[in-house]
XYZ file of N, CA and C in Angstrom:
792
model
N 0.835 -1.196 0.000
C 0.000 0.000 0.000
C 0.874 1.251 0.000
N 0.501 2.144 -1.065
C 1.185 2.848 -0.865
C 0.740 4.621 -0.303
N 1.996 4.807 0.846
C 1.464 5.944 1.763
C 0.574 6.768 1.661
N -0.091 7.511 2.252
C -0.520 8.749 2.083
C 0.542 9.819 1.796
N -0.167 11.094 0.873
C 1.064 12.333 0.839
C 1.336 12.850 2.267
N 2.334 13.033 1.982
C 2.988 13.187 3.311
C 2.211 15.063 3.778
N 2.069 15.226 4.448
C 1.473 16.533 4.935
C 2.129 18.312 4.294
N 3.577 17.799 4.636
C 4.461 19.017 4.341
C 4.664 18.873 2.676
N 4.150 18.398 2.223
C 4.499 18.847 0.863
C 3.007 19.226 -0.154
N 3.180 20.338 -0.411
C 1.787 20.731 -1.150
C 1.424 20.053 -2.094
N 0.285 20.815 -2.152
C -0.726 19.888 -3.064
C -0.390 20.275 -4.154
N -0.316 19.030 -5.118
C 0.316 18.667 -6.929
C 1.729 18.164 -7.108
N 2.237 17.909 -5.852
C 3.401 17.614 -5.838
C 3.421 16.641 -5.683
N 4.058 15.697 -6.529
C 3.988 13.919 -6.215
C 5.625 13.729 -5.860
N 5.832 12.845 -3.949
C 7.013 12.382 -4.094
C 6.872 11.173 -4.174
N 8.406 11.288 -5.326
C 9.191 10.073 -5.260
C 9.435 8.886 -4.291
N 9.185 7.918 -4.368
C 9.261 6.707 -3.704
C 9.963 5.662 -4.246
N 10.956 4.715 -3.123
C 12.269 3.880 -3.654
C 10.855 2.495 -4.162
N 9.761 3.081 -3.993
C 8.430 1.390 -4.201
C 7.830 1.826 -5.897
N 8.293 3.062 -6.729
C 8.069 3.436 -7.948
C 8.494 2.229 -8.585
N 7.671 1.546 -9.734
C 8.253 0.768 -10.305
C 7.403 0.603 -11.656
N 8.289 -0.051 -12.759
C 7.693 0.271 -14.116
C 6.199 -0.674 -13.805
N 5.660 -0.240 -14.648
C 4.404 -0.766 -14.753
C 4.251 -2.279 -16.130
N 5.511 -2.337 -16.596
C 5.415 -3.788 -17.432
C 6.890 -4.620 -17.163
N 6.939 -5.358 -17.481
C 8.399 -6.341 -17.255
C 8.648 -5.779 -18.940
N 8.516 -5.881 -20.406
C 8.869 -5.368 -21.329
C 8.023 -4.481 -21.905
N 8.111 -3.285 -22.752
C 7.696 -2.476 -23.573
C 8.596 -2.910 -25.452
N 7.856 -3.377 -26.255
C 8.397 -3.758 -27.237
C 7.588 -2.875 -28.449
N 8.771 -2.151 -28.951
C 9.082 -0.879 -29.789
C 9.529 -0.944 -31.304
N 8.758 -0.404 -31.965
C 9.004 -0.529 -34.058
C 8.501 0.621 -34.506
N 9.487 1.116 -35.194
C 8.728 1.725 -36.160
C 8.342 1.018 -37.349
N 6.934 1.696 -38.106
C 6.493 0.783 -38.898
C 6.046 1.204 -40.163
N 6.918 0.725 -41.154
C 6.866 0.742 -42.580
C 5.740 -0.066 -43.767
N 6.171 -1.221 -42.957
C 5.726 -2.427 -43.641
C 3.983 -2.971 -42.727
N 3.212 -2.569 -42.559
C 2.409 -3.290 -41.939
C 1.848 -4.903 -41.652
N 2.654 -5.319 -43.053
C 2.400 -7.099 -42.824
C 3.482 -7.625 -41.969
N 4.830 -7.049 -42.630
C 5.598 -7.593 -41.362
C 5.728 -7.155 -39.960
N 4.546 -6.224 -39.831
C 4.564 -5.932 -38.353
C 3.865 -6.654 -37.972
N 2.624 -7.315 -38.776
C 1.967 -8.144 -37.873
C 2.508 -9.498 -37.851
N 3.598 -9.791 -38.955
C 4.258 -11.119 -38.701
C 5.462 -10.984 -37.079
N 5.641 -9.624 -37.105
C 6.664 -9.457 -35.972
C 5.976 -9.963 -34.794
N 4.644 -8.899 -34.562
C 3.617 -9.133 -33.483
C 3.465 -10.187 -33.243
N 2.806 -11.301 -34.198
C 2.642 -12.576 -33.752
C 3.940 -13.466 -33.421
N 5.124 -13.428 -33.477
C 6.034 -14.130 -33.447
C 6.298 -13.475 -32.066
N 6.418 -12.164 -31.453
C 6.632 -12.083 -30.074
C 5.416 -12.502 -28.689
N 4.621 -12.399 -29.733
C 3.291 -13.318 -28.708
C 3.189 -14.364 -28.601
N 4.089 -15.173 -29.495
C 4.405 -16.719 -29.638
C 5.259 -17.312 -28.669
N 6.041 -16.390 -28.797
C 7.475 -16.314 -27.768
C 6.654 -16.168 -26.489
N 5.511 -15.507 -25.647
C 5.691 -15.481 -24.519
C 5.456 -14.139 -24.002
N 5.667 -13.287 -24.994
C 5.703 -11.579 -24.512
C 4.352 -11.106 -25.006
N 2.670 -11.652 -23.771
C 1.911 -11.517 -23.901
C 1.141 -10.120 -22.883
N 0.137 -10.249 -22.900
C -1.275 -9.327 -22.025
C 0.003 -8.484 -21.195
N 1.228 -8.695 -20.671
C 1.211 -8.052 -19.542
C 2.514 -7.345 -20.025
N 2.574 -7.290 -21.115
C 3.728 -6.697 -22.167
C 3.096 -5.079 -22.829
N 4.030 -4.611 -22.931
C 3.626 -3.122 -23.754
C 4.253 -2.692 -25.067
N 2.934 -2.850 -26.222
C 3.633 -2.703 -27.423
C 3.637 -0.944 -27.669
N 4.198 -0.755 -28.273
C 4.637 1.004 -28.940
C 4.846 0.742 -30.342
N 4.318 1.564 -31.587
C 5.032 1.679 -32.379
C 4.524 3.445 -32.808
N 5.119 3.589 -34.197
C 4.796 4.527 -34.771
C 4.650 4.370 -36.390
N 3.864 4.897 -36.643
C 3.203 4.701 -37.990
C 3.858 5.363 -39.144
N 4.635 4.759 -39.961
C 5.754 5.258 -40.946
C 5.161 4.733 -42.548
N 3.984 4.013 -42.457
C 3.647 3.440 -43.507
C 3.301 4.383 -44.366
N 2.978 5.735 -44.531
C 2.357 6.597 -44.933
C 3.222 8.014 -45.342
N 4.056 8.036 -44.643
C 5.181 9.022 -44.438
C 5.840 9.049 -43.356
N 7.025 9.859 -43.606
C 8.165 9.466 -42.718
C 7.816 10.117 -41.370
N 7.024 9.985 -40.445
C 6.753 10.908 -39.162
C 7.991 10.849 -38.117
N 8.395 9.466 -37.869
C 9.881 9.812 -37.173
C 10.821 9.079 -37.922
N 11.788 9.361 -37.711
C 12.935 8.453 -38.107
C 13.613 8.325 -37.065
N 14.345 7.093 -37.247
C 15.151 6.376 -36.095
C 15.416 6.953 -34.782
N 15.834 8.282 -34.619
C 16.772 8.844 -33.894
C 15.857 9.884 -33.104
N 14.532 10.005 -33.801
C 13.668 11.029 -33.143
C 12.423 10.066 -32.329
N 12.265 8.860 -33.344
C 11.534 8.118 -32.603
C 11.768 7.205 -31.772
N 13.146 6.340 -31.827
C 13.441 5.874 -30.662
C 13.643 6.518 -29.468
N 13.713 7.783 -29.368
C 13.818 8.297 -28.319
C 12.632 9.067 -27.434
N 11.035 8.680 -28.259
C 10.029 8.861 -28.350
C 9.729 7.849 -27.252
N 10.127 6.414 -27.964
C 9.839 5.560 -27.677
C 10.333 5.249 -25.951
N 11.841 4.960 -26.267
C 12.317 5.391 -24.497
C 11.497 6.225 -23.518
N 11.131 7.512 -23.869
C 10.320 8.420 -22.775
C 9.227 7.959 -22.444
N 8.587 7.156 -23.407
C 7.375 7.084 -23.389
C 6.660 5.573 -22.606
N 7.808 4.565 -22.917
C 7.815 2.725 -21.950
C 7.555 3.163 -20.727
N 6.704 2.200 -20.575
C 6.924 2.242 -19.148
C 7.250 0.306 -18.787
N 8.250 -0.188 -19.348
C 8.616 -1.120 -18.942
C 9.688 -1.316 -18.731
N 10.269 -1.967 -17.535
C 11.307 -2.373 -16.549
C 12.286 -2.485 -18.115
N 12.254 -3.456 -19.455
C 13.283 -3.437 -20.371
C 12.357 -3.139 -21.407
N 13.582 -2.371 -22.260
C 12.559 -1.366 -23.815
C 13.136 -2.089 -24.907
N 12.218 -3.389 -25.543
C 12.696 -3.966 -26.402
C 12.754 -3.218 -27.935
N 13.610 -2.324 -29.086
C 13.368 -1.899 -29.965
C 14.143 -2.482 -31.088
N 13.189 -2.876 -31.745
C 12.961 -4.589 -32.843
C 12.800 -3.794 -33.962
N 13.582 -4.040 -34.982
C 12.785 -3.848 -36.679
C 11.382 -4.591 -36.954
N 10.663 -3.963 -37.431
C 9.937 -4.695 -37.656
C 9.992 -6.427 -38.797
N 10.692 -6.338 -39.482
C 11.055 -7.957 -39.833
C 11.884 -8.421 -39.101
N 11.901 -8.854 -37.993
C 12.293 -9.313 -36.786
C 11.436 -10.786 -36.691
N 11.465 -11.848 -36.179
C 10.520 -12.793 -35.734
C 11.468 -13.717 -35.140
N 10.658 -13.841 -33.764
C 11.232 -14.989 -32.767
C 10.701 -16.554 -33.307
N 11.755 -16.937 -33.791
C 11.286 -18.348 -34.388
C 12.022 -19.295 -33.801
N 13.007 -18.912 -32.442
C 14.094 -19.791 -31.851
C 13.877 -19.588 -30.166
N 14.515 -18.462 -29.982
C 14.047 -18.376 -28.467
C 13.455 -17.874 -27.959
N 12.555 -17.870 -26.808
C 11.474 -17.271 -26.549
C 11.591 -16.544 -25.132
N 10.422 -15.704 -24.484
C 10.748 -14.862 -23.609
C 11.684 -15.661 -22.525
N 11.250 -17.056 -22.190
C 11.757 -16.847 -21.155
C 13.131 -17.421 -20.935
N 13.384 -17.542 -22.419
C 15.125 -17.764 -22.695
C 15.645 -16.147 -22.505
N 15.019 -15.270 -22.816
C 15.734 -13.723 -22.734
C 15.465 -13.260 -21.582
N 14.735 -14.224 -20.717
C 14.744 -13.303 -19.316
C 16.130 -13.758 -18.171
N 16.490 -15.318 -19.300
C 17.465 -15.754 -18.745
C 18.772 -15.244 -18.923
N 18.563 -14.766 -19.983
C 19.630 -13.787 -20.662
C 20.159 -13.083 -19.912
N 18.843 -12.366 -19.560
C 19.085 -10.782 -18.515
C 19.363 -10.824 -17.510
N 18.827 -11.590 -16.593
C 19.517 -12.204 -15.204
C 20.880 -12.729 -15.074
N 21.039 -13.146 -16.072
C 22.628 -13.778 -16.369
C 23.774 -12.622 -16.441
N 23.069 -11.438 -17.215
C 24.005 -10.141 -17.842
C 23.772 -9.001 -16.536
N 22.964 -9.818 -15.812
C 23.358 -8.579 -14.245
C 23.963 -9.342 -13.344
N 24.036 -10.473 -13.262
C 25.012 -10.617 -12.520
C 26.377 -11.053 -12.598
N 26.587 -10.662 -13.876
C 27.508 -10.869 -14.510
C 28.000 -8.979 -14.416
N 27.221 -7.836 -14.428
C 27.442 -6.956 -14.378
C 26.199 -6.025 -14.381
N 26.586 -5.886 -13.170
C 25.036 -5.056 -12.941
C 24.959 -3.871 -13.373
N 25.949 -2.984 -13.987
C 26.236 -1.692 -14.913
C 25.786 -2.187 -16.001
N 25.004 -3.027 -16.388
C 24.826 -3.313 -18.146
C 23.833 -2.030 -18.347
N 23.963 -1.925 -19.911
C 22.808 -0.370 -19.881
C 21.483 -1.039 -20.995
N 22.029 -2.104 -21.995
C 21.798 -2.516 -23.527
C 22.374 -3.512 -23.619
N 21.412 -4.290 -24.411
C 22.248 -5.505 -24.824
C 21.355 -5.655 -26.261
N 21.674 -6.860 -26.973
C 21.676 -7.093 -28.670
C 22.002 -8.519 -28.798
N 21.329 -8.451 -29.909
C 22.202 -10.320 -30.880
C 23.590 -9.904 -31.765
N 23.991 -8.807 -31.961
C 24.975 -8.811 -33.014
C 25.795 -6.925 -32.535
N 26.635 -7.026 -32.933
C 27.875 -5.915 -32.156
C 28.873 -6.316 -32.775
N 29.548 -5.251 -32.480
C 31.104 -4.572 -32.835
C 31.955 -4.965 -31.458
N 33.058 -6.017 -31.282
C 33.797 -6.119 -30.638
C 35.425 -5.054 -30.019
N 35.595 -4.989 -31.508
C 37.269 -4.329 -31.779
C 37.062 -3.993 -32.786
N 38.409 -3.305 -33.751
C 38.246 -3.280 -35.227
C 38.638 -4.826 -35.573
N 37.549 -4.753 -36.721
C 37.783 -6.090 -37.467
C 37.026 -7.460 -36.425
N 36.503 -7.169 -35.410
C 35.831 -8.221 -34.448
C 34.430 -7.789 -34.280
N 33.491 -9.165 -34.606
C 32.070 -8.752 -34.213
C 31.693 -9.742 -33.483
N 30.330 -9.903 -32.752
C 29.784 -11.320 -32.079
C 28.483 -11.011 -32.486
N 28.464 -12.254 -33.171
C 26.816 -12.054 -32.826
C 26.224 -12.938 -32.539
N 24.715 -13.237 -32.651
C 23.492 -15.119 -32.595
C 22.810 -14.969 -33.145
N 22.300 -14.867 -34.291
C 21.661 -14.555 -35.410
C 21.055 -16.121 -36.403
N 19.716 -15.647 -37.403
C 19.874 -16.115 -38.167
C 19.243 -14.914 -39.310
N 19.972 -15.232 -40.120
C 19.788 -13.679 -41.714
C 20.327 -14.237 -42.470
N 19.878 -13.121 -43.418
C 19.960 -13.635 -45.033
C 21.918 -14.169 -45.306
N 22.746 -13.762 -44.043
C 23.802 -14.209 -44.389
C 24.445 -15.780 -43.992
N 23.053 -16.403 -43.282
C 23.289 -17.400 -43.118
C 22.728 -18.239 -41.712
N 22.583 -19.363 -41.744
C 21.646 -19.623 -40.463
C 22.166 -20.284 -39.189
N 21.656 -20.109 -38.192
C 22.088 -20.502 -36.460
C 23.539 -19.938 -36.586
N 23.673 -18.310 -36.922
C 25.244 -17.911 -37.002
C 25.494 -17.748 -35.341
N 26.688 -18.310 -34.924
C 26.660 -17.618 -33.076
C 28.939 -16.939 -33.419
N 29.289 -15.989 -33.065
C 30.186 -15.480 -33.094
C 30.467 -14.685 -31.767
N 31.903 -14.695 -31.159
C 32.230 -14.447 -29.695
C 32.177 -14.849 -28.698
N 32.288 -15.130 -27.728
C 32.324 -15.449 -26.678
C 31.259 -14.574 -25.449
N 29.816 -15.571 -25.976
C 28.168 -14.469 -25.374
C 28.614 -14.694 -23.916
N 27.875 -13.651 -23.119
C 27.810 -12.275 -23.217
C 29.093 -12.002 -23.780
N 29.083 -10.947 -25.178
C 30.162 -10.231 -24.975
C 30.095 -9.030 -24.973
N 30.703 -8.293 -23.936
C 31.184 -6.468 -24.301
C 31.699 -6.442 -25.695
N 30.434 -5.005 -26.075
C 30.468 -4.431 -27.502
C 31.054 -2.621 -27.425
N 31.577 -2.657 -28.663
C 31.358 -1.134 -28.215
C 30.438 -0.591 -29.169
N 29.429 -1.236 -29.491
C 28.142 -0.477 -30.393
C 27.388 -2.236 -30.699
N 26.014 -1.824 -31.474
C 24.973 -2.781 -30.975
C 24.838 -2.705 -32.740
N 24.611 -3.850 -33.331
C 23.349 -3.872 -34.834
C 22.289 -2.986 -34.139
N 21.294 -2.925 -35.046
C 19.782 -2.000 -34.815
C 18.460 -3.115 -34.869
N 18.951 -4.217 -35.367
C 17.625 -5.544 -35.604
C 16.879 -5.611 -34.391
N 17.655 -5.817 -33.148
C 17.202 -6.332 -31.871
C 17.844 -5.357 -30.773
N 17.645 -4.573 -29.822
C 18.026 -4.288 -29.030
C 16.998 -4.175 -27.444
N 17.587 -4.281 -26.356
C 17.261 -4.584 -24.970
C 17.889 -3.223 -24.474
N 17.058 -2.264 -23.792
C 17.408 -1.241 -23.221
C 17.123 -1.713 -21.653
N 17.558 -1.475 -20.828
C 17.332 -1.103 -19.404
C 16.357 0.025 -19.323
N 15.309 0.590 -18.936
C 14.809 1.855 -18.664
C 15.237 2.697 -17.526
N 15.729 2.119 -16.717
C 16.534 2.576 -15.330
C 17.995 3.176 -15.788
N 18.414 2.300 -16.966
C 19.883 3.392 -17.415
C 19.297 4.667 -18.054
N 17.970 5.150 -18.292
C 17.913 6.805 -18.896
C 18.752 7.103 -19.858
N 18.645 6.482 -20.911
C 19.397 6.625 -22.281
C 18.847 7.289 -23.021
N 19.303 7.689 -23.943
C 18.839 8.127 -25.003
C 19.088 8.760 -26.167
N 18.994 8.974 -27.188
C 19.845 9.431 -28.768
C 20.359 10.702 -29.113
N 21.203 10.613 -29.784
C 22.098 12.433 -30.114
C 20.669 13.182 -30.884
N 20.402 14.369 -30.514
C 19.417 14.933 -31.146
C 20.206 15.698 -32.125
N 21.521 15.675 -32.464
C 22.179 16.276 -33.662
C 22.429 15.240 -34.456
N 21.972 14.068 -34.403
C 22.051 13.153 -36.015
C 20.383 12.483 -36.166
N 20.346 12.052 -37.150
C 19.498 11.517 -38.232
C 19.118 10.679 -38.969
N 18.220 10.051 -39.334
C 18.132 8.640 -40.291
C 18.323 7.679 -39.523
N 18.188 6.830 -39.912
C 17.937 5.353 -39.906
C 19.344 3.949 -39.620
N 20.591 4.829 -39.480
C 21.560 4.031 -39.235
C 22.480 4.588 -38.356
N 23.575 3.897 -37.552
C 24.368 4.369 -36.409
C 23.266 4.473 -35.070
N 22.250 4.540 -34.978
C 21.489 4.986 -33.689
C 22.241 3.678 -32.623
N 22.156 2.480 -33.303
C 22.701 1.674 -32.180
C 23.926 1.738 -31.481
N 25.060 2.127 -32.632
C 26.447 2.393 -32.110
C 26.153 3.527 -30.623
N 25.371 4.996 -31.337
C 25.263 5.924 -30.762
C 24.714 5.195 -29.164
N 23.822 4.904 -29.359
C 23.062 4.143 -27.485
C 24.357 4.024 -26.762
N 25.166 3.147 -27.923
C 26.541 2.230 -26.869
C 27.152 3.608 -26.241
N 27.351 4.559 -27.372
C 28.475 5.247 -26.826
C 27.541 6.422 -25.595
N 26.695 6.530 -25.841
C 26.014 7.449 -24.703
C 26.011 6.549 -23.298
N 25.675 5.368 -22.964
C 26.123 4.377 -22.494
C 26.850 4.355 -21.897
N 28.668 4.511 -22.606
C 29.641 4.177 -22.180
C 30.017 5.834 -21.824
N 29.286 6.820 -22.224
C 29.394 8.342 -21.339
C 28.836 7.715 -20.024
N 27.917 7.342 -20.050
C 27.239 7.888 -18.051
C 27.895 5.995 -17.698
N 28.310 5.402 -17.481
C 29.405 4.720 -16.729
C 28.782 2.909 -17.503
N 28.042 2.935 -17.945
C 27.659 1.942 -18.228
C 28.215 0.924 -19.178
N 27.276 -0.686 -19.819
C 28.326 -1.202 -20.279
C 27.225 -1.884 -21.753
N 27.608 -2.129 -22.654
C 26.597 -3.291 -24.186
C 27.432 -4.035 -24.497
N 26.310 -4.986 -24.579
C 26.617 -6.100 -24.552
C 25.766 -7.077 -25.895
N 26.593 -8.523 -26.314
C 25.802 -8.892 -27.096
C 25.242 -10.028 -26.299
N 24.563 -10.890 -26.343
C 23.971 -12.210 -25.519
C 23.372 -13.058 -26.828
N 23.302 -14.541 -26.078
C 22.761 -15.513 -27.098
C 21.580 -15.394 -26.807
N 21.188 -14.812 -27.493
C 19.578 -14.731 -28.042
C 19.234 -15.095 -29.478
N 18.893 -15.996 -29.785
C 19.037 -16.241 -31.049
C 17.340 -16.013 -31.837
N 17.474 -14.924 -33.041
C 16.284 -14.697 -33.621
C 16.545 -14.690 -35.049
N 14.980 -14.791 -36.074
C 15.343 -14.104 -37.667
C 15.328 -13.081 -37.792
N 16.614 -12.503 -38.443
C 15.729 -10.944 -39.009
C 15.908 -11.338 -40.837
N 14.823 -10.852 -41.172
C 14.822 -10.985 -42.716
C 15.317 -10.381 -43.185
N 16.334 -9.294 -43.179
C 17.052 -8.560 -43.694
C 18.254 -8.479 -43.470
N 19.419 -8.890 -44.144
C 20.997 -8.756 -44.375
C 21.475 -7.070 -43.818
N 20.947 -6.290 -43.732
C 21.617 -5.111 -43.716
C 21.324 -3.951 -45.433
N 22.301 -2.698 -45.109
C 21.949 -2.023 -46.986
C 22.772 -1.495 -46.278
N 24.066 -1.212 -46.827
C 25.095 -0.256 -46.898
C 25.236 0.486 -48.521
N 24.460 1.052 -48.208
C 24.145 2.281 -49.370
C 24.502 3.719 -49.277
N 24.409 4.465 -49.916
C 24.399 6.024 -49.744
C 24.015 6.725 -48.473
N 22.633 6.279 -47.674
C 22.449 7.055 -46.649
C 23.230 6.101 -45.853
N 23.803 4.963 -45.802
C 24.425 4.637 -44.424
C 25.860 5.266 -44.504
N 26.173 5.162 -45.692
C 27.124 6.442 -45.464
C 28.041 7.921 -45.402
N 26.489 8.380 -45.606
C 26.262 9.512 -45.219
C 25.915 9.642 -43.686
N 25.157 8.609 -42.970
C 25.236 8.412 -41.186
C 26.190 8.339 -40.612
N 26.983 7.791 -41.841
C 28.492 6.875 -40.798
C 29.459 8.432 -40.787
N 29.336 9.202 -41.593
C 29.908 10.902 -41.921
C 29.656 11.607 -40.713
N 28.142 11.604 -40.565
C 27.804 12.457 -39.704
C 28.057 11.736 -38.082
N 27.539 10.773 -38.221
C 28.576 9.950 -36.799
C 29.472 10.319 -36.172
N 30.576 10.258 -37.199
C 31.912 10.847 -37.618
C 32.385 12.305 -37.089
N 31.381 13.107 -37.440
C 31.307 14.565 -37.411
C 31.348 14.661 -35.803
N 30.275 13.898 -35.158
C 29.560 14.459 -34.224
C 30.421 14.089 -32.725
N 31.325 13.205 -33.006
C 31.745 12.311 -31.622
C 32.856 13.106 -32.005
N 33.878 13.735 -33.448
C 34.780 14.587 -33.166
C 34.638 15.592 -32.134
N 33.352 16.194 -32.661
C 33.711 17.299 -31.843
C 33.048 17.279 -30.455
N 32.064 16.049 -30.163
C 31.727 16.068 -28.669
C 33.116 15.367 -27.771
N 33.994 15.177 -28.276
C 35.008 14.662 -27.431
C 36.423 15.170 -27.913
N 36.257 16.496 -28.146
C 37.111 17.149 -28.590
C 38.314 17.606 -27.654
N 39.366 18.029 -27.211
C 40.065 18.647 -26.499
C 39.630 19.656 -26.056
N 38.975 20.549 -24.981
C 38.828 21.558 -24.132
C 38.799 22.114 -22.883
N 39.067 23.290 -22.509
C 38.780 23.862 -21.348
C 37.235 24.078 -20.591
N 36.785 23.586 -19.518
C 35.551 23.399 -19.087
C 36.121 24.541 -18.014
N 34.699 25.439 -17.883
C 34.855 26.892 -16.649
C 34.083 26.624 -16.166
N 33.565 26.214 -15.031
C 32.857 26.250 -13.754
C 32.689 28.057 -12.542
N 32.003 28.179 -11.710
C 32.035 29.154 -11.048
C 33.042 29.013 -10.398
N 33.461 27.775 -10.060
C 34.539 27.816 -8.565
C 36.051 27.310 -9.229
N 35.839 26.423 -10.963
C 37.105 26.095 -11.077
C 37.269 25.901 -12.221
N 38.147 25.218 -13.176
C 38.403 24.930 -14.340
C 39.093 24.107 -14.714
N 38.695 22.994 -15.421
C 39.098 21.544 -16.073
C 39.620 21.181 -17.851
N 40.186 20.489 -17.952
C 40.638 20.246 -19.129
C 40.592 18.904 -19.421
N 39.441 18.619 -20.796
C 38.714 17.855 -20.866
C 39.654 17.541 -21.781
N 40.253 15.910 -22.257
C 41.366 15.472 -22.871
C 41.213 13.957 -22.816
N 41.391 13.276 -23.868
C 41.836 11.685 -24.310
C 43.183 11.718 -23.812
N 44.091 12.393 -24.211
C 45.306 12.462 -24.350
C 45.793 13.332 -23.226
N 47.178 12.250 -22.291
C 47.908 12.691 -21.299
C 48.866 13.595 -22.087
N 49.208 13.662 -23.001
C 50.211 14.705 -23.954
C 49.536 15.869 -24.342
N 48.531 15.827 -24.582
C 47.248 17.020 -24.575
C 47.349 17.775 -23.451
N 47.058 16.941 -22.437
C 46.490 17.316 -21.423
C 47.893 17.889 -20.310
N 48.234 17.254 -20.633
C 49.917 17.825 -20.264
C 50.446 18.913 -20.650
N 50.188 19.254 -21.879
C 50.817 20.231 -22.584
C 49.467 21.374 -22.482
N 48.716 21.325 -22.424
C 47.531 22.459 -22.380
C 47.574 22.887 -20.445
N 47.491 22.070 -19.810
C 48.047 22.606 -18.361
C 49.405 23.282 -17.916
N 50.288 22.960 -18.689
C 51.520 23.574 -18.299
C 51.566 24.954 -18.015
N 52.840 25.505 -17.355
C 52.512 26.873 -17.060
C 52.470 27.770 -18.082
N 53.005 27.318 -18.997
C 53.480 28.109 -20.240
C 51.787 28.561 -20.996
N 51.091 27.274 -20.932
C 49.976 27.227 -21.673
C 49.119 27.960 -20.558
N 49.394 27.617 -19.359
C 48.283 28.601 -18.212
C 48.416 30.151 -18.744
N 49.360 30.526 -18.825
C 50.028 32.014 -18.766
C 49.362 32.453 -19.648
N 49.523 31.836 -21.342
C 49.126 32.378 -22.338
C 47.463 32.376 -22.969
N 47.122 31.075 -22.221
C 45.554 31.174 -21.936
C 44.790 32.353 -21.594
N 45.315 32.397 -20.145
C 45.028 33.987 -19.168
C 45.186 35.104 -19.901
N 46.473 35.088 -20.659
C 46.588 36.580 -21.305
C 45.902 36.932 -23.221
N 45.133 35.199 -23.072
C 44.615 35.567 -24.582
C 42.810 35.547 -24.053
């Protein structure tokens, strides 16, 4: 039961309580192009297990483009209210494992690390290293890496958000590709960790590395230059120097560089 408002706090003010809790175990998320394969998606996750007490979201793209990737997944995030935010392509279909192989998943990937933020069937390991558990047009029951593995970016087919990590997408990029990398790396800003897991599903689609993916992969490009650029951060009380590099950061603190800072 939960308390009465407490006296000292006026009226319209709702507090916070450590007993707040999502209102579904998953929220499962598409945007939607194709309307048949959404309902082939639909039925294949109701097959699986992710029934009545599940929360579907999508948005309606069949008609025109109302969001794209990066405006609507992040639609989508604000808007779940479930404990994990499943966001699936719509030609997606669970034809292998079912919910309560992925709940095993998830229990497995917290205590294995309870910082997880995201997890996926397919990721970027290193350069030149991927893992994934897949089956697609490139071939079937593919499993690659050593599951769980730490990724440093996610495919876009299948992804598992945490709603408790408060993630969410660069509002300076666009379209339909990189959003997954992007999650990882926002992710791996506020302390967290992605991951791939054996989850094994179809997606009917190989991928399209075409013109707009790389034109995403540009602006990607663009955007992590300059958000992780070399600079001076001013505070009221102090001032920091934000740096990858101990030679940077070395050489921009020195006195030489203090002096001439101050006097430019």
């Amino acid at each position: 039961m939960i308390p009465a408002q407490p006296a000292s706090v006026p009226a319209g003010v709702r507090v916070l309580r450590p007993d707040d809790r999502p209102t579904h175990p998953f929220t499962i998320c598409a945007l939607v192009t194709r309307p048949d394969q959404y309902d082939r998606m639909l039925s294949s996750y109701r097959a699986a297990g992710f029934g009545d007490d599940c929360e579907y979201l999508c948005i309606d793209n069949s008609r025109g483009n109302v969001h794209d990737a990066f405006t609507g997944y992040n639609a989508f995030l604000v808007e779940a209210r479930g404990e994990f935010v499943i966001l699936t392509h719509q030609d997606v279909e669970l034809c292998f494992d079912d919910r309560a192989t992925l709940e095993a998943r998830l229990r497995e990937l917290t205590a294995r690390d309870p910082g997880w933020a995201l997890c996926g069937n397919a990721g970027g390991i290193a350069v030149g290293r991927v893992a994934m558990r897949i089956t697609d047009p490139h071939g079937d029951d593919i499993t690659l890496g050593d599951l769980p593995q730490p990724v440093t970016a996610l495919d876009e087919n299948f992804l598992v958000v945490r709603r408790d990590a408060n993630l969410c997408l660069s509002r300076d990029l666009s379209g339909y590709h990189m959003y997954g990398a992007d999650l990882c790396v926002m992710a791996d800003i506020l302390g967290h960790r992605a991951y791939v897991i054996d989850f094994h599903l179809r997606h009917l689609s190989g991928g399209t590395l075409d013109d707009s993916f790389r034109t995403s992969a540009a602006a990607f490009d663009r955007k992590y230059a300059r958000a992780f650029r070399s600079r001076w951060i001013q505070t009221t009380v102090t001032e920091v120097f934000l740096s990858g590099s101990r030679l940077v950061k070395q050489a921009a603190t020195s006195r030489v560089a203090g002096w001439w800072r101050r006097r430019t």
